[in-house]
CSV table of C-alpha atoms in Angstrom, one decimal:
chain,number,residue,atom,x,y,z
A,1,UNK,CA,-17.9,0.4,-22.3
A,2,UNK,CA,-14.8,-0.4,-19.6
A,3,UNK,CA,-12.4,2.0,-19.1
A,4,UNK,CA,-8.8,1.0,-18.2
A,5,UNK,CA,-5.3,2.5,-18.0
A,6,UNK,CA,-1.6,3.2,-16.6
A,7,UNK,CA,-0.6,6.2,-14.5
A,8,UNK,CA,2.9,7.2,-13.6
A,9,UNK,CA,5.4,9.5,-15.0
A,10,UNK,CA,7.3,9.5,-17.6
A,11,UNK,CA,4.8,6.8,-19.7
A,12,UNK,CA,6.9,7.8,-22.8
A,13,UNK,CA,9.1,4.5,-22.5
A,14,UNK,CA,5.7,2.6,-21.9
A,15,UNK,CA,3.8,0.4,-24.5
A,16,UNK,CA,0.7,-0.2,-22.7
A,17,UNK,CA,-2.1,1.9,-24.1
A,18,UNK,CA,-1.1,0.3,-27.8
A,19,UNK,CA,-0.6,-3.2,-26.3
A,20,UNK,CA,-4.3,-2.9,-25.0
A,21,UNK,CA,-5.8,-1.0,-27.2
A,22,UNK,CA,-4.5,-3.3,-29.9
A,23,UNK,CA,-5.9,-6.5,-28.0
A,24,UNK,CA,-9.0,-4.4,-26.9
A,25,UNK,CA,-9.8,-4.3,-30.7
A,26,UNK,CA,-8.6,-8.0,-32.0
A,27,UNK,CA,-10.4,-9.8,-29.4
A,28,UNK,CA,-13.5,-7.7,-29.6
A,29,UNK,CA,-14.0,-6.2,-25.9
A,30,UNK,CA,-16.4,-3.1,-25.4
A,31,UNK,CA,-13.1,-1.3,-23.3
A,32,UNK,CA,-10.4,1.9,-24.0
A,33,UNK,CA,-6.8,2.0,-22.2
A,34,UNK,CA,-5.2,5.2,-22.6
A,35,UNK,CA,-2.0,6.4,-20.3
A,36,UNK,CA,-2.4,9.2,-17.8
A,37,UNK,CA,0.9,10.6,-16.9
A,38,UNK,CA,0.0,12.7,-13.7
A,39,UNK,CA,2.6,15.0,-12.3
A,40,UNK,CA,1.4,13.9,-8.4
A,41,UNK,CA,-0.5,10.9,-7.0
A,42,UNK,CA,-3.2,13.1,-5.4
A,43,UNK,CA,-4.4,13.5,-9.4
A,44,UNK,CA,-4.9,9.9,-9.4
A,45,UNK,CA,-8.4,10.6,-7.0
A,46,UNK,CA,-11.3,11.3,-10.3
A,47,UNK,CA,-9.0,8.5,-12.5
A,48,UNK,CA,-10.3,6.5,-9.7
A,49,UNK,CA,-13.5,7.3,-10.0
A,50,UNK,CA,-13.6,6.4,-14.0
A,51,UNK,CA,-11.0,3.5,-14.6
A,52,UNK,CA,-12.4,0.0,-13.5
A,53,UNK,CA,-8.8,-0.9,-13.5
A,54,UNK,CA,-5.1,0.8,-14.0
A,55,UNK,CA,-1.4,-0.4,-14.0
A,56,UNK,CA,0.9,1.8,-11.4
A,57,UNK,CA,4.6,2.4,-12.9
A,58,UNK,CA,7.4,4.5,-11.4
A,59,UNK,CA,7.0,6.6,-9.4
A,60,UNK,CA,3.6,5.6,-7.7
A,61,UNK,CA,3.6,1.8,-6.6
A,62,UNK,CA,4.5,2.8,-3.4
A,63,UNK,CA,2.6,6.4,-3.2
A,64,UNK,CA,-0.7,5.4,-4.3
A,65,UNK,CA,-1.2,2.8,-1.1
A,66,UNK,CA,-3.0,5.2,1.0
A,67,UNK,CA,-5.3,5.9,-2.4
A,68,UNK,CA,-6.6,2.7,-2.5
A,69,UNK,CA,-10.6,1.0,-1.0
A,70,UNK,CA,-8.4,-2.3,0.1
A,71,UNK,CA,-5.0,-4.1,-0.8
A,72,UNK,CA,-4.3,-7.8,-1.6
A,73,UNK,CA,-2.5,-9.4,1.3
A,74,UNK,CA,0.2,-10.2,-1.0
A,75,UNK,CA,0.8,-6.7,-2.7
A,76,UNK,CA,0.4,-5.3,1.3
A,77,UNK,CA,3.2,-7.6,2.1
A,78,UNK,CA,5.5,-6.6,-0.8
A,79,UNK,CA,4.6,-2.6,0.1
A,80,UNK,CA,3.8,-1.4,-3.7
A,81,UNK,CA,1.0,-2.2,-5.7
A,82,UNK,CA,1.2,-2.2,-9.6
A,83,UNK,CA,-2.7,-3.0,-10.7
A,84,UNK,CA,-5.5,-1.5,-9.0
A,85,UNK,CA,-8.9,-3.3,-10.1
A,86,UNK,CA,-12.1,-1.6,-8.6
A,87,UNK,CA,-10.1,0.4,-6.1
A,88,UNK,CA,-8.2,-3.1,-4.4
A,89,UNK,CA,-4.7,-2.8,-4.7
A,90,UNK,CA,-2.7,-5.7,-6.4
A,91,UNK,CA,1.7,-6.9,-7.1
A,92,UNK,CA,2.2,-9.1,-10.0
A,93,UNK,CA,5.6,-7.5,-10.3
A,94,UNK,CA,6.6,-10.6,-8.4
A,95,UNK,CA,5.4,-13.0,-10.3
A,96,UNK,CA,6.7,-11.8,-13.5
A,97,UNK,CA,10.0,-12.0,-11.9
A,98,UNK,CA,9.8,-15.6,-10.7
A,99,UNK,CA,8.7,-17.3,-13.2
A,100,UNK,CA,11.8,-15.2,-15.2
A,101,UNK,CA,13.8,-16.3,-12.5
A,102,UNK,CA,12.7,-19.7,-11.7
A,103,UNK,CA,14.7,-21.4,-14.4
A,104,UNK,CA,18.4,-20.4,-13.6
A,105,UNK,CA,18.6,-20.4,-9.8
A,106,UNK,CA,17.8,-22.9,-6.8
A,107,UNK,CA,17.2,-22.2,-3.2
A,108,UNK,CA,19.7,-21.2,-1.2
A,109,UNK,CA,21.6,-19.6,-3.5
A,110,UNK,CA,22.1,-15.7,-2.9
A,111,UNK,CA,21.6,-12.4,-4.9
A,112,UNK,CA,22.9,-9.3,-5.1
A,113,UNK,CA,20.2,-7.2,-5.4
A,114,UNK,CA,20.2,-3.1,-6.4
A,115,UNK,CA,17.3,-0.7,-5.8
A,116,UNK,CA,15.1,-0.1,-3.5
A,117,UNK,CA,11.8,1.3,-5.2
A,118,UNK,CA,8.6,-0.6,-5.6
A,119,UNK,CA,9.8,-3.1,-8.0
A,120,UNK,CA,12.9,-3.9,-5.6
A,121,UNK,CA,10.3,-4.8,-3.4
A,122,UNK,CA,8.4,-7.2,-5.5
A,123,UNK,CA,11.5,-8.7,-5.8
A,124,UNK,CA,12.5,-9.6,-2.9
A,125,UNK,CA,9.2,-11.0,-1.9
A,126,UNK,CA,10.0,-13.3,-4.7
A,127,UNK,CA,13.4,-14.1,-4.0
A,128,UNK,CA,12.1,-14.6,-0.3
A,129,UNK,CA,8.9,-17.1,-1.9
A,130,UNK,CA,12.3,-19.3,-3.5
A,131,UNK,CA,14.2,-19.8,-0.5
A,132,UNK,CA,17.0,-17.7,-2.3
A,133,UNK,CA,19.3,-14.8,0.1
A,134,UNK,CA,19.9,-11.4,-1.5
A,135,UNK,CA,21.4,-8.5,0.2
């Protein structure tokens, strides 16, 4: 059996462990997904040892960096990871974002953009990847 999962806290707001276990069972894969909310990164060490893969939400897409065996290029250049597979680091935060995006603006138009946590970052990789300003 795989074992899978989220880390962060709070993971009250998140609908992950039913979204997978739910698929899990429907499409018949051997695996579990449960949520660990951990109260500081350095718990994440034996998850790491367990989980063949996780999600990262708030606040640890930026703190679990120096956790990790090797990071994608991609999710080094953004600065936050949110899915670690087999202890490589990974950002699809981005992608989610631009495809959302892609529809309603062009490049070189500009964005007003709020936050600067690990999905801030994401985004403006993605705003960067469209040829679209933000400040």
């Amino acid at each position: 059996m795989r074992h899978f999962g989220i880390i962060g806290k709070p993971l009250g707001h998140s609908y992950s462990e039913r979204y997978f276990t739910e698929k899990f069972v429907r499409e018949h894969i051997d695996a579990t997904y449960h949520a660990f909310a951990i109260d500081h990164i350095e718990h994440v060490q034996p998850l790491m040892k367990k989980l063949e893969g996780f999600n990262v939400t708030y606040p640890y897409k930026e703190a679990i960096l120096p956790y990790l065996r090797g990071i994608d290029p991609i999710a080094e250049a953004i600065g936050a990871v949110n899915v670690v597979h087999k202890g490589i680091g990974y950002n699809t935060d981005w992608i989610g974002f631009r495809n959302s995006l892609a529809p309603l603006v062009h490049s070189g138009e500009k964005a007003l953009l709020l936050g600067t946590g690990g999905v801030s970052k994401a985004i403006q990789y993605a705003l960067k990847e469209m040829g679209i300003e933000w400040t």
